[in-house]
Amino acid sequence: MIRYFSTRGERGVSLESALLRGLASDGGLYLPNRIPPAKVAWRKQERFADLAVLILRPFLNGMVPERHIAPLLRAALNFPVPLVHLPGWQGVTVVELFHGPTHSFKDFGARTMARLMTQLARHAPLTIVVATSGDTGSAVADGFAGLEGLRVALLFPDGQVSPTQAQQLTLRRPGVRAFAVRGTFDDCQAMVKGVLAAPEELTLSAANSISVGRLLPQMLYYYWAVSRSKAEDAIFSVPCGNLGNLTGGVLATLAGLPVGRFLAAHNANAAFIRYLEKGDAAFGPSVRTLSNAMDVGSPSNFERLRVLVPDLRDHVTGYSVSDEATLRSMRRVHEETGYVADPHTAVALEAVRRHRRATGRAQPALVLATAHPAKFPATVRWALGREPDIPPGLAGLSECPKQVRSLKASRGALIEALRNWQ
Ligand SMILES: *Cc1c(COP(=O)(O)O)cnc(C)c1O
């Protein structure tokens, strides 16, 4: 049975404990103690959920009864994951991860984790605390809403998410409370870590990318993309913030997935790239950009990556893309291929262009598209001079009832709010 150990050394615990605690008691992040090679049949799966069962079964064994694994994963991963070849950009394929209910790739992790947590929730009512820079919160809120014995507190930096994201975050949902924190995303994350490290009498758990329950399902679409595209040795270009998505890909390669290289595509928040280039892990505060879900100054999954792959440089190349270059990338891709990319995906597309230029090779590239462009209508209009098409799930959001409270950026204020849950 796979156990989960802390990046800071704490001994292995069960998946159940790792999910409940979120963060290990020594402050580290959980990782599986071994990564079994994926069953070769992963290449033959026609449905995403079947692939998910095959890959995740060994990680869930021991906690989720065998007969529950397939229904649980089918309910969580019930949306399409299409691959789109960009005409004119030879060998570049966009892997659209934004067809879940909240239209960002966070749905993979959040929906799977929510259903895993229902397997625990029988024992005690649980409050899930989430810091979000935009997409995590709505994915988690949507995944957990209405599940018995579970509540969700969402913390987001006031005024620093897009209007569409703000509407999604503050939708009134059963068992969910949204808090607009007067501070940055890093403040929100520090508050969550603060209450989880010493939860007092509250029963709390995390749902950030720090939860191993969110991390494991983020391996899946890497397998899917390779099996669908038949691209061996492809480059994966990953829009990076907290590095959870990239960590999912690295786990997949450790289980045997053939990948040529990862591109860590960052916006101006590029401390991880400085680490890759100079070996200096000097993380600092975040700066605001157009790809705001990637505005992370101190990526928490860095700690996991360093434990998993001591020499990251052999596997990952980083590119930092400014806001101006992001807008140019959106425009260029649209003009040359007709594809409308959201700002996060545009950063990853630009990383591929730069990597091809730097290496002089046109290696096949799989570009992870992490958000639907309709979540960023103002940026799309700015770049392309027209509005993106709005999918049914995002239309009419403004008319739905909302709920949100303003909160000071302090651990004390959060504890107070959790105690006085109404
Ligand atoms: C969260 C997010 C990212 C960054 O993913 P990490 O796992 O934090 O690196 C990129 N793009 C979008 C749209 C996101 O929501």
Short mmCIF file of N, CA and C in Angstrom, two decimals, residues 134 138 156 161-173 178 394-403:
data_model
loop_
_atom_site.label_atom_id
_atom_site.label_comp_id
_atom_site.label_asym_id
_atom_site.label_seq_id
_atom_site.Cartn_x
_atom_site.Cartn_y
_atom_site.Cartn_z
N GLY A 134 -7.79 32.82 -8.05
CA GLY A 134 -8.80 32.95 -9.11
C GLY A 134 -9.56 31.67 -9.35
N SER A 138 -13.31 28.61 -7.17
CA SER A 138 -14.60 28.23 -7.75
C SER A 138 -14.63 26.75 -8.06
N PHE A 156 -9.90 34.91 -1.22
CA PHE A 156 -9.27 35.42 -2.44
C PHE A 156 -8.86 36.87 -2.23
N VAL A 161 -8.75 39.46 -8.73
CA VAL A 161 -9.18 38.40 -9.63
C VAL A 161 -10.03 39.06 -10.71
N SER A 162 -10.19 38.40 -11.84
CA SER A 162 -10.95 39.01 -12.93
C SER A 162 -12.42 39.10 -12.53
N PRO A 163 -13.17 40.02 -13.14
CA PRO A 163 -14.59 40.13 -12.80
C PRO A 163 -15.35 38.81 -12.96
N THR A 164 -15.03 38.05 -14.02
CA THR A 164 -15.71 36.76 -14.20
C THR A 164 -15.34 35.82 -13.07
N GLN A 165 -14.05 35.79 -12.71
CA GLN A 165 -13.62 34.93 -11.60
C GLN A 165 -14.32 35.34 -10.31
N ALA A 166 -14.42 36.66 -10.08
CA ALA A 166 -15.06 37.14 -8.86
C ALA A 166 -16.52 36.68 -8.82
N GLN A 167 -17.19 36.73 -9.96
CA GLN A 167 -18.59 36.28 -9.99
C GLN A 167 -18.70 34.80 -9.72
N GLN A 168 -17.77 34.02 -10.28
CA GLN A 168 -17.80 32.57 -10.03
C GLN A 168 -17.52 32.25 -8.56
N LEU A 169 -16.56 33.01 -7.98
CA LEU A 169 -16.15 32.75 -6.60
C LEU A 169 -17.24 33.06 -5.60
N THR A 170 -18.00 34.11 -5.88
CA THR A 170 -18.94 34.59 -4.88
C THR A 170 -20.37 34.10 -5.12
N LEU A 171 -20.55 33.19 -6.07
CA LEU A 171 -21.87 32.58 -6.26
C LEU A 171 -22.32 31.98 -4.94
N ARG A 172 -23.59 32.18 -4.61
CA ARG A 172 -24.11 31.55 -3.39
C ARG A 172 -24.25 30.05 -3.63
N ARG A 173 -23.52 29.27 -2.80
CA ARG A 173 -23.58 27.81 -2.93
C ARG A 173 -23.78 27.22 -1.54
N ALA A 178 -17.52 32.81 0.87
CA ALA A 178 -16.40 33.47 0.20
C ALA A 178 -15.94 34.67 1.02
N LEU A 394 -20.87 29.80 -18.43
CA LEU A 394 -20.42 31.11 -17.95
C LEU A 394 -21.43 32.21 -18.27
N ALA A 395 -22.40 31.90 -19.11
CA ALA A 395 -23.40 32.92 -19.46
C ALA A 395 -24.36 33.09 -18.28
N GLY A 396 -24.82 34.28 -18.06
CA GLY A 396 -25.84 34.51 -17.04
C GLY A 396 -25.34 34.48 -15.61
N LEU A 397 -23.99 34.43 -15.43
CA LEU A 397 -23.42 34.40 -14.08
C LEU A 397 -23.81 35.62 -13.26
N SER A 398 -23.84 36.79 -13.94
CA SER A 398 -24.04 38.04 -13.20
C SER A 398 -25.42 38.09 -12.53
N GLU A 399 -26.37 37.33 -13.06
CA GLU A 399 -27.72 37.38 -12.48
C GLU A 399 -27.88 36.43 -11.28
N CYS A 400 -26.95 35.49 -11.11
CA CYS A 400 -27.11 34.52 -10.02
C CYS A 400 -26.84 35.19 -8.67
N PRO A 401 -27.51 34.73 -7.58
CA PRO A 401 -27.29 35.33 -6.26
C PRO A 401 -25.85 35.14 -5.77
N LYS A 402 -25.34 36.16 -5.06
CA LYS A 402 -23.94 36.16 -4.61
C LYS A 402 -23.87 36.24 -3.08
N GLN A 403 -22.70 35.86 -2.55
CA GLN A 403 -22.45 35.99 -1.12
C GLN A 403 -20.95 36.18 -0.95
#
